[in-house]
Tab-separated table of C-alpha atoms and ligand atoms in Angstrom:
chain	number	residue	atom	x	y	z
G	1	UNK	CA	87.080	70.364	99.351
G	2	UNK	CA	89.740	72.375	101.211
G	3	UNK	CA	89.454	76.114	101.981
G	4	UNK	CA	91.597	78.218	99.823
G	5	UNK	CA	94.690	79.045	101.839
G	6	UNK	CA	95.372	82.663	102.608
G	7	UNK	CA	97.860	84.678	104.726
G	8	UNK	CA	99.840	81.452	105.196
G	9	UNK	CA	97.186	79.889	107.430
G	10	UNK	CA	95.820	76.369	106.997
G	11	UNK	CA	92.009	76.536	106.896
G	12	UNK	CA	89.833	73.727	108.199
G	13	UNK	CA	88.635	71.128	105.725
G	14	UNK	CA	85.073	71.780	104.547
G	15	UNK	CA	83.039	68.888	103.348
G	16	UNK	CA	79.578	68.383	102.064
G	17	UNK	CA	77.300	65.377	101.988
G	18	UNK	CA	73.633	64.902	101.319
G	19	UNK	CA	72.676	64.863	104.942
G	20	UNK	CA	74.428	65.574	108.204
G	21	UNK	CA	73.099	64.894	111.696
G	22	UNK	CA	74.215	67.662	114.082
G	23	UNK	CA	73.234	67.233	117.703
G	24	UNK	CA	70.413	65.022	116.639
G	25	UNK	CA	69.096	67.356	113.930
G	26	UNK	CA	69.100	66.130	110.387
G	27	UNK	CA	70.482	68.861	108.067
G	28	UNK	CA	70.103	68.662	104.317
G	29	UNK	CA	73.142	69.137	102.116
G	30	UNK	CA	72.608	72.835	101.170
G	31	UNK	CA	72.962	73.840	104.829
G	32	UNK	CA	76.438	72.310	104.780
G	33	UNK	CA	77.438	74.654	101.974
G	34	UNK	CA	77.659	77.492	104.446
G	35	UNK	CA	80.920	75.917	105.593
G	36	UNK	CA	82.486	76.353	102.176
G	37	UNK	CA	84.620	79.350	101.374
G	38	UNK	CA	82.825	81.670	99.032
G	39	UNK	CA	84.703	83.755	96.536
G	40	UNK	CA	82.715	86.757	95.387
G	41	UNK	CA	83.137	87.056	91.637
G	42	UNK	CA	79.873	88.546	90.545
G	43	UNK	CA	80.377	92.287	91.050
G	44	UNK	CA	82.518	94.788	89.353
G	45	UNK	CA	85.248	96.263	91.553
G	46	UNK	CA	86.622	98.665	88.953
G	47	UNK	CA	85.285	101.882	90.592
G	48	UNK	CA	86.849	100.937	93.937
G	49	UNK	CA	90.043	99.812	92.215
G	50	UNK	CA	90.242	103.181	90.420
G	51	UNK	CA	90.718	104.852	93.827
G	52	UNK	CA	92.689	102.184	95.728
G	53	UNK	CA	95.220	101.948	92.885
G	54	UNK	CA	96.121	105.635	93.261
G	55	UNK	CA	99.187	106.441	95.391
G	56	UNK	CA	97.451	107.678	98.563
G	57	UNK	CA	94.067	106.135	97.714
G	58	UNK	CA	94.834	102.638	99.001
G	59	UNK	CA	93.145	102.935	102.381
G	60	UNK	CA	89.656	103.451	100.963
G	61	UNK	CA	89.691	99.684	100.370
G	62	UNK	CA	90.291	98.976	104.062
G	63	UNK	CA	86.881	100.340	105.201
G	64	UNK	CA	84.729	97.673	106.875
G	65	UNK	CA	81.640	99.845	107.225
G	66	UNK	CA	81.625	100.256	111.002
G	67	UNK	CA	80.263	103.820	110.610
G	68	UNK	CA	82.294	105.381	113.427
G	69	UNK	CA	83.374	108.107	110.975
G	70	UNK	CA	79.836	109.224	110.159
G	71	UNK	CA	79.101	110.442	113.680
G	72	UNK	CA	82.044	112.841	113.597
G	73	UNK	CA	82.133	114.011	109.996
G	74	UNK	CA	81.217	117.708	109.959
G	75	UNK	CA	79.780	117.455	106.456
G	76	UNK	CA	77.433	114.665	107.476
G	77	UNK	CA	76.129	116.808	110.309
G	78	UNK	CA	74.812	119.279	107.694
G	79	UNK	CA	74.364	116.806	104.854
G	80	UNK	CA	74.779	113.152	103.917
G	81	UNK	CA	78.428	112.274	103.780
G	82	UNK	CA	81.462	110.518	105.282
G	83	UNK	CA	84.048	107.873	104.389
G	84	UNK	CA	81.683	104.939	105.010
G	85	UNK	CA	79.129	106.342	102.571
G	86	UNK	CA	81.784	107.127	99.995
G	87	UNK	CA	83.245	103.616	100.309
G	88	UNK	CA	79.810	102.044	99.871
G	89	UNK	CA	78.975	104.250	96.856
G	90	UNK	CA	82.264	103.437	95.208
G	91	UNK	CA	81.839	99.762	95.958
G	92	UNK	CA	78.430	99.895	94.244
G	93	UNK	CA	79.847	101.358	91.007
G	94	UNK	CA	79.791	105.124	91.564
G	95	UNK	CA	82.852	106.844	90.090
G	96	UNK	CA	84.258	109.100	92.821
G	97	UNK	CA	86.139	111.097	90.203
G	98	UNK	CA	82.803	112.054	88.628
G	99	UNK	CA	80.880	112.497	91.876
G	100	UNK	CA	80.151	115.770	93.722
G	101	UNK	CA	81.368	113.893	96.818
G	102	UNK	CA	84.913	114.381	95.556
G	103	UNK	CA	84.823	118.050	96.489
G	104	UNK	CA	82.910	118.110	99.799
G	105	UNK	CA	85.551	116.687	102.165
G	106	UNK	CA	87.383	119.469	104.002
G	107	UNK	CA	90.243	117.119	105.063
G	108	UNK	CA	89.431	117.995	108.668
G	109	UNK	CA	90.775	114.610	109.813
G	110	UNK	CA	88.043	113.871	112.363
G	111	UNK	CA	87.164	110.616	110.630
G	112	UNK	CA	90.756	109.360	110.709
G	113	UNK	CA	90.862	110.119	114.449
G	114	UNK	CA	88.161	107.529	115.132
G	115	UNK	CA	88.591	105.050	112.238
G	116	UNK	CA	89.761	101.611	113.461
G	117	UNK	CA	91.044	100.777	109.944
G	118	UNK	CA	92.933	104.042	109.403
G	119	UNK	CA	91.018	104.945	106.286
G	120	UNK	CA	92.805	108.219	105.519
G	121	UNK	CA	90.740	110.809	103.692
G	122	UNK	CA	93.635	113.301	103.956
G	123	UNK	CA	95.494	111.033	101.536
G	124	UNK	CA	92.568	109.661	99.563
G	125	UNK	CA	90.858	112.922	98.644
G	126	UNK	CA	93.912	114.833	97.334
G	127	UNK	CA	94.922	111.737	95.317
G	128	UNK	CA	91.446	111.307	93.810
G	129	UNK	CA	91.091	115.045	93.099
G	130	UNK	CA	94.510	115.084	91.453
G	131	UNK	CA	93.465	112.111	89.278
G	132	UNK	CA	90.197	113.886	88.304
G	133	UNK	CA	92.115	117.055	87.359
G	134	UNK	CA	94.668	115.056	85.353
G	135	UNK	CA	91.888	113.188	83.547
G	136	UNK	CA	90.282	116.486	82.582
G	137	UNK	CA	87.108	115.931	84.627
G	138	UNK	CA	85.058	119.066	85.319
G	139	UNK	CA	86.040	120.772	88.516
G	140	UNK	CA	83.956	123.445	90.359
G	141	UNK	CA	84.500	126.792	88.611
G	142	UNK	CA	85.180	128.710	91.851
G	143	UNK	CA	87.955	126.286	92.696
G	144	UNK	CA	89.391	126.585	89.215
G	145	UNK	CA	89.390	130.372	89.669
G	146	UNK	CA	91.396	130.076	92.961
G	147	UNK	CA	93.910	127.767	91.222
G	148	UNK	CA	94.338	130.178	88.299
G	149	UNK	CA	94.676	133.208	90.576
G	150	UNK	CA	97.272	131.428	92.736
G	151	UNK	CA	99.247	130.488	89.652
G	152	UNK	CA	99.080	133.916	88.051
G	153	UNK	CA	99.265	136.246	91.035
G	154	UNK	CA	100.672	134.072	93.839
G	155	UNK	CA	97.489	134.419	95.907
G	156	UNK	CA	94.061	132.759	95.571
G	157	UNK	CA	92.209	136.079	95.925
G	158	UNK	CA	93.511	137.270	92.547
G	159	UNK	CA	95.042	140.409	94.088
G	160	UNK	CA	97.967	142.355	92.726
G	161	UNK	CA	101.196	140.703	93.945
G	162	UNK	CA	102.887	144.112	94.039
G	163	UNK	CA	100.445	145.152	96.762
G	164	UNK	CA	101.111	142.207	99.025
G	165	UNK	CA	102.762	144.339	101.697
G	166	UNK	CA	100.427	147.373	101.401
G	167	UNK	CA	98.511	146.258	104.517
G	168	UNK	CA	101.547	147.193	106.626
G	169	UNK	CA	101.172	150.908	105.867
G	170	UNK	CA	98.250	151.161	108.219
G	171	UNK	CA	99.749	149.157	111.078
G	172	UNK	CA	100.913	152.219	112.962
G	173	UNK	CA	104.298	150.606	113.620
G	174	UNK	CA	107.237	149.820	111.319
G	175	UNK	CA	106.930	146.492	109.511
G	176	UNK	CA	110.390	145.805	108.065
G	177	UNK	CA	110.779	144.068	104.710
G	178	UNK	CA	113.602	141.543	104.733
G	179	UNK	CA	115.041	142.559	101.350
G	180	UNK	CA	115.300	146.189	102.483
G	181	UNK	CA	116.680	145.364	105.925
G	182	UNK	CA	119.781	143.687	104.494
G	183	UNK	CA	120.628	141.867	107.751
G	184	UNK	CA	119.618	138.641	109.508
G	185	UNK	CA	116.541	138.756	111.764
G	186	UNK	CA	115.333	136.577	114.614
G	187	UNK	CA	111.841	136.084	113.166
G	188	UNK	CA	110.760	135.820	109.587
G	189	UNK	CA	106.994	136.420	109.748
G	190	UNK	CA	105.259	134.646	106.850
G	191	UNK	CA	102.065	136.702	106.712
G	192	UNK	CA	99.974	134.661	104.253
G	193	UNK	CA	97.523	135.628	101.515
G	194	UNK	CA	94.357	136.381	103.498
G	195	UNK	CA	96.051	138.530	106.161
G	196	UNK	CA	97.799	140.405	103.348
G	197	UNK	CA	94.695	141.137	101.278
G	198	UNK	CA	91.346	140.379	102.942
G	199	UNK	CA	90.078	143.475	104.815
G	200	UNK	CA	89.462	141.585	108.079
G	201	UNK	CA	92.638	139.564	107.637
G	202	UNK	CA	94.466	142.882	107.389
G	203	UNK	CA	92.981	144.011	110.698
G	204	UNK	CA	94.490	140.922	112.369
G	205	UNK	CA	97.844	141.319	110.600
G	206	UNK	CA	98.144	144.907	111.748
G	207	UNK	CA	97.254	143.823	115.305
G	208	UNK	CA	99.992	141.195	115.257
G	209	UNK	CA	102.522	143.688	113.894
G	210	UNK	CA	101.710	146.033	116.842
G	211	UNK	CA	102.100	143.125	119.284
G	212	UNK	CA	105.474	142.158	117.827
G	213	UNK	CA	106.541	145.764	118.032
G	214	UNK	CA	105.434	146.108	121.669
G	215	UNK	CA	107.285	142.934	122.570
G	216	UNK	CA	110.427	144.185	120.880
G	217	UNK	CA	110.584	141.217	118.497
G	218	UNK	CA	113.311	141.458	115.858
G	219	UNK	CA	111.131	140.536	112.882
G	220	UNK	CA	110.672	141.189	109.178
G	221	UNK	CA	108.333	140.052	106.371
G	222	UNK	CA	109.032	139.025	102.782
G	223	UNK	CA	106.568	141.571	101.303
G	224	UNK	CA	106.108	141.244	97.542
G	225	UNK	CA	108.401	138.208	97.471
G	226	UNK	CA	105.942	136.138	99.540
G	227	UNK	CA	103.612	133.737	97.694
G	228	UNK	CA	100.669	131.553	98.744
G	229	UNK	CA	102.013	128.566	100.711
G	230	UNK	CA	100.161	126.033	98.533
G	231	UNK	CA	98.898	123.616	101.185
G	232	UNK	CA	95.171	124.032	100.568
G	233	UNK	CA	95.853	123.910	96.848
G	234	UNK	CA	97.631	120.578	97.279
G	235	UNK	CA	94.760	119.186	99.307
G	236	UNK	CA	92.287	120.421	96.680
G	237	UNK	CA	94.127	118.293	94.125
G	238	UNK	CA	96.424	120.688	92.221
G	239	UNK	CA	99.643	118.995	93.247
G	240	UNK	CA	101.699	120.509	90.427
G	241	UNK	CA	100.744	124.082	91.285
G	242	UNK	CA	101.262	123.435	94.994
G	243	UNK	CA	104.761	122.176	94.240
G	244	UNK	CA	105.518	125.189	92.114
G	245	UNK	CA	104.490	127.567	94.986
G	246	UNK	CA	106.419	125.498	97.509
G	247	UNK	CA	109.615	125.648	95.480
G	248	UNK	CA	109.226	129.363	94.847
G	249	UNK	CA	108.840	130.085	98.580
G	250	UNK	CA	111.753	127.810	99.518
G	251	UNK	CA	113.931	129.604	96.976
G	252	UNK	CA	112.941	132.980	98.493
G	253	UNK	CA	113.531	131.798	102.051
G	254	UNK	CA	116.960	130.544	101.072
G	255	UNK	CA	118.064	134.092	100.152
G	256	UNK	CA	117.787	135.310	103.725
G	257	UNK	CA	119.146	134.568	107.199
G	258	UNK	CA	116.613	134.183	110.013
G	259	UNK	CA	116.404	132.141	113.172
G	260	UNK	CA	112.804	131.019	112.994
G	261	UNK	CA	109.641	131.242	110.961
G	262	UNK	CA	106.431	132.495	112.541
G	263	UNK	CA	103.198	132.068	110.624
G	264	UNK	CA	99.744	133.547	110.969
G	265	UNK	CA	97.735	130.612	109.609
G	266	UNK	CA	97.370	126.941	110.566
G	267	UNK	CA	97.493	125.908	106.889
G	268	UNK	CA	100.855	127.643	106.444
G	269	UNK	CA	101.982	126.049	109.695
G	270	UNK	CA	101.059	122.620	108.384
G	271	UNK	CA	102.804	123.350	105.076
G	272	UNK	CA	106.098	124.539	106.572
G	273	UNK	CA	106.128	121.897	109.294
G	274	UNK	CA	105.055	118.831	107.380
G	275	UNK	CA	105.246	119.418	103.615
G	276	UNK	CA	108.105	121.805	102.826
G	277	UNK	CA	110.726	119.491	104.505
G	278	UNK	CA	109.898	116.888	101.828
G	279	UNK	CA	111.009	119.474	99.270
G	280	UNK	CA	114.214	120.420	101.152
G	281	UNK	CA	112.786	123.398	103.090
G	282	UNK	CA	113.387	122.772	106.816
G	283	UNK	CA	112.501	125.541	109.279
G	284	UNK	CA	111.948	126.142	112.961
G	285	UNK	CA	108.285	127.102	112.529
G	286	UNK	CA	105.764	128.292	115.042
G	287	UNK	CA	102.139	129.379	114.811
G	288	UNK	CA	101.843	132.930	116.136
G	289	UNK	CA	99.901	131.764	119.212
G	290	UNK	CA	102.777	129.414	120.115
G	291	UNK	CA	105.248	132.221	119.663
G	292	UNK	CA	103.233	134.670	121.806
G	293	UNK	CA	102.830	132.143	124.612
G	294	UNK	CA	106.619	132.190	124.920
G	295	UNK	CA	106.249	135.893	125.796
G	296	UNK	CA	103.333	135.527	128.144
G	297	UNK	CA	104.834	137.318	131.145
G	298	UNK	CA	105.631	140.425	129.087
G	299	UNK	CA	102.245	140.247	127.348
G	300	UNK	CA	100.505	140.226	130.727
G	301	UNK	CA	102.291	143.455	131.614
G	302	UNK	CA	101.307	145.037	128.308
G	303	UNK	CA	97.629	144.042	128.378
G	304	UNK	CA	96.198	146.669	130.681
G	305	UNK	CA	92.596	147.181	129.570
G	306	UNK	CA	89.986	144.565	130.643
G	307	UNK	CA	87.831	143.638	127.677
G	308	UNK	CA	84.827	142.306	129.669
G	309	UNK	CA	83.969	139.729	127.054
G	310	UNK	CA	82.892	136.095	127.243
G	311	UNK	CA	84.363	134.252	124.284
G	312	UNK	CA	84.276	130.765	122.937
G	313	UNK	CA	87.182	129.435	120.935
G	314	UNK	CA	87.100	127.578	117.620
G	315	UNK	CA	89.932	125.057	117.199
G	316	UNK	CA	91.254	125.341	113.626
G	317	UNK	CA	91.542	121.778	112.224
G	318	UNK	CA	95.078	122.298	110.894
G	319	UNK	CA	96.455	123.728	114.146
G	320	UNK	CA	94.584	121.384	116.494
G	321	UNK	CA	93.788	117.900	115.137
G	322	UNK	CA	96.399	117.932	112.405
G	323	UNK	CA	99.216	119.336	114.496
G	324	UNK	CA	98.209	118.831	118.092
G	325	UNK	CA	98.138	122.438	119.344
G	326	UNK	CA	95.166	122.957	121.632
G	327	UNK	CA	96.654	124.930	124.527
G	328	UNK	CA	98.542	127.959	123.196
G	329	UNK	CA	95.434	129.821	121.916
G	330	UNK	CA	93.494	129.030	125.123
G	331	UNK	CA	96.425	130.106	127.323
G	332	UNK	CA	96.509	133.465	125.521
G	333	UNK	CA	92.740	133.969	125.747
G	334	UNK	CA	92.736	133.222	129.479
G	335	UNK	CA	95.556	135.706	129.996
G	336	UNK	CA	93.631	138.635	128.467
G	337	UNK	CA	92.165	140.785	131.265
G	338	UNK	CA	88.400	140.508	131.406
G	339	UNK	CA	88.125	137.652	128.934
G	340	UNK	CA	86.177	134.600	130.063
G	341	UNK	CA	86.531	131.437	128.009
G	342	UNK	CA	83.618	129.057	127.598
G	343	UNK	CA	83.856	125.905	125.470
G	344	UNK	CA	81.517	124.702	122.763
G	345	UNK	CA	80.509	121.014	123.175
G	346	UNK	CA	82.516	120.118	120.072
G	347	UNK	CA	86.035	121.246	120.973
G	348	UNK	CA	89.689	120.216	120.939
G	349	UNK	CA	90.135	116.769	119.325
G	350	UNK	CA	86.470	116.716	118.288
G	351	UNK	CA	86.367	120.334	117.194
G	352	UNK	CA	83.952	121.151	114.392
G	353	UNK	CA	85.355	122.242	111.022
G	354	UNK	CA	84.685	125.792	109.688
G	355	UNK	CA	84.470	124.331	106.156
G	356	UNK	CA	87.513	126.160	104.847
G	357	UNK	CA	90.129	123.389	104.769
G	358	UNK	CA	91.118	121.134	101.878
G	359	UNK	CA	89.943	123.685	99.290
G	360	UNK	CA	86.602	124.275	101.017
G	361	UNK	CA	87.559	127.949	101.301
G	362	UNK	CA	86.790	128.189	97.594
G	363	UNK	CA	83.844	125.803	97.357
G	364	UNK	CA	81.010	127.421	99.320
G	365	UNK	CA	78.759	127.965	96.308
G	366	UNK	CA	79.371	124.434	95.059
G	367	UNK	CA	78.761	122.862	98.504
G	368	UNK	CA	75.487	124.763	98.989
G	369	UNK	CA	73.685	122.355	96.661
G	370	UNK	CA	74.638	119.339	98.783
G	371	UNK	CA	74.317	120.566	102.363
G	372	UNK	CA	71.507	122.006	104.479
G	373	UNK	CA	73.757	124.838	105.692
G	374	UNK	CA	77.388	125.834	105.507
G	375	UNK	CA	79.687	124.341	108.122
G	376	UNK	CA	80.556	127.870	109.228
G	377	UNK	CA	76.844	128.616	109.813
G	378	UNK	CA	76.536	125.509	111.955
G	379	UNK	CA	79.594	126.449	113.969
G	380	UNK	CA	78.344	129.992	114.602
G	381	UNK	CA	75.062	128.539	115.887
G	382	UNK	CA	77.070	126.348	118.276
G	383	UNK	CA	79.041	129.400	119.414
G	384	UNK	CA	75.838	131.383	120.044
G	385	UNK	CA	74.374	128.530	122.096
G	386	UNK	CA	77.235	128.857	124.638
G	387	UNK	CA	76.022	132.404	125.458
G	388	UNK	CA	79.424	133.852	124.462
G	389	UNK	CA	79.466	137.290	122.886
G	390	UNK	CA	82.729	136.679	121.071
G	391	UNK	CA	83.986	133.905	118.827
G	392	UNK	CA	87.799	133.791	119.105
G	393	UNK	CA	89.776	132.454	116.180
G	394	UNK	CA	93.390	132.135	115.049
G	395	UNK	CA	93.082	131.099	111.417
G	396	UNK	CA	92.861	133.759	108.657
G	397	UNK	CA	90.296	131.657	106.714
G	398	UNK	CA	87.852	131.873	109.556
G	399	UNK	CA	87.194	135.557	110.068
G	400	UNK	CA	85.436	136.028	106.734
G	401	UNK	CA	83.688	132.654	106.962
G	402	UNK	CA	82.352	133.248	110.450
G	403	UNK	CA	81.423	136.888	109.965
G	404	UNK	CA	79.358	135.872	106.938
G	405	UNK	CA	77.839	133.093	108.987
G	406	UNK	CA	76.975	135.489	111.824
G	407	UNK	CA	74.936	137.512	109.306
G	408	UNK	CA	73.477	134.472	107.539
G	409	UNK	CA	72.215	132.992	110.824
G	410	UNK	CA	70.709	136.302	111.985
G	411	UNK	CA	73.218	136.829	114.799
G	412	UNK	CA	74.627	140.144	113.642
G	413	UNK	CA	75.081	142.286	116.749
G	414	UNK	CA	74.989	139.303	119.096
G	415	UNK	CA	78.353	137.698	118.321
G	416	UNK	CA	81.646	139.298	117.291
G	417	UNK	CA	84.337	137.319	115.531
G	418	UNK	CA	87.814	138.285	116.619
G	419	UNK	CA	91.252	136.958	115.909
G	420	UNK	CA	93.155	136.294	119.164
G	421	UNK	CA	95.751	138.815	117.951
G	422	UNK	CA	93.043	141.487	117.697
G	423	UNK	CA	91.851	140.772	121.266
G	424	UNK	CA	95.383	141.028	122.647
G	425	UNK	CA	95.992	144.217	120.684
G	426	UNK	CA	92.722	145.728	121.914
G	427	UNK	CA	93.671	145.017	125.496
G	428	UNK	CA	97.095	146.532	124.911
G	429	UNK	CA	95.736	149.606	123.124
G	430	UNK	CA	92.792	150.100	125.420
G	431	UNK	CA	90.129	149.550	122.763
G	432	UNK	CA	86.957	147.961	124.092
G	433	UNK	CA	85.356	145.355	121.831
G	434	UNK	CA	81.684	145.644	121.106
G	435	UNK	CA	79.463	143.927	118.552
G	436	UNK	CA	80.364	146.794	116.177
G	437	UNK	CA	84.142	146.371	116.383
G	438	UNK	CA	84.296	143.667	113.718
G	439	UNK	CA	82.910	146.145	111.242
G	440	UNK	CA	84.930	149.176	112.336
G	441	UNK	CA	88.166	147.770	111.028
G	442	UNK	CA	86.861	147.219	107.495
G	443	UNK	CA	88.123	149.214	104.581
F	1	SF4	S1	85.328	104.503	110.581
F	1	SF4	FE1	86.744	103.706	109.016
F	1	SF4	S2	86.246	101.519	108.800
F	1	SF4	FE2	84.558	102.475	109.916
F	1	SF4	S3	83.064	103.006	108.251
F	1	SF4	FE3	84.348	104.817	108.599
F	1	SF4	S4	86.037	104.622	107.096
F	1	SF4	FE4	85.037	102.612	107.282
F	2	SF4	S1	88.194	114.430	106.663
F	2	SF4	FE1	86.498	115.489	107.754
F	2	SF4	S2	85.122	116.242	106.133
F	2	SF4	FE2	86.480	114.662	105.199
F	2	SF4	S3	85.272	112.778	105.365
F	2	SF4	FE3	86.654	112.861	107.147
F	2	SF4	S4	85.407	113.799	108.774
F	2	SF4	FE4	84.365	114.211	106.817
């Protein structure tokens, strides 16, 4: 009997007889059967096929169970998770579309970084979530709420869209609105939903406005015309809504003349750099840390007050692993007088996820049932272990997540969470950070 041919190769001939003598040992016939090709026909592959047949879901079928992903998956570190486990469950008949595992992945990309087979959860999870939503499967209520708010108000916090630029009133410097300016600008600053509405996001937005002003940047914002960028909504599975937001923002951008786009958040950076071009929106986009590094010499002159603070820096997944920017935030931190930077063991390419990506920002209550602690709690414990008194961030999702985690882990008063823009602004303005400063800025 010949081996079935595959991939165009000629297999060796397998044969079987009652007895074979191999190196003097008499083998009975059933031993010889191990040389036959075996076609597995006795298990149902429909649950795996349901994912691998989705556009984007194909690579789940490539997993060969090596387990390299498990060691780096941030959710497995606080729970029981990872691509290998999902592949095995699905292979054994678990429907991913009906499983809680569908919603736990934060699309942090650390598994893809180490996977020899390029099993891509950043494609698989949005595809599977989209299929679950389209099939009317139940989705976590808090996620549903964020979808509905984004659709209705243009921001996932459910805030009044007419108040999107209200934060600027307290900045202490003019923050021009593009529609009122009626002229081209060098920089269109896309502020984002959390810096526009969340009290601690507002603190960082005002700090960046003051920095732009001190640098003499010719900038403006969209104000009430700005909408949520849609990237986390896309990754959470609501592709239709994400597309609607994308098209609305592209239409607004097209009304104005500007040289470049500067964004506050890594998720917006990912959206404008990698997703909007597929919809016809092509921009010269920079994260604000990249933009400020271009003005480092002038910033050094402006930052006069030493902060006397040891900080550790959290790499946001969508700025670092997804888009390769590790240096700009560190360069800025090292340039601030009196700031000493210490690294957490998990940093740069292997940075730990805060739990906010891929829709995780709106899934903390849901995830609590399946993890020992929140990812943000784990990260704050890692920050405290370095001995740093400050946790420096540059993603608007993180300030609320980490400040909650500081309290939840009993580290209130021992660790302050500060956006890099806030630290630069404090050095420029002469404010001295203390464990209380994170609370002072709250409304
Ligand atoms: S690293 Fe890739 S191939 Fe290995 S178990 Fe994980 S998903 Fe499968
Ligand atoms: S993308 Fe991140 S959270 Fe999702 S499975 Fe991979 S390592 Fe885990």
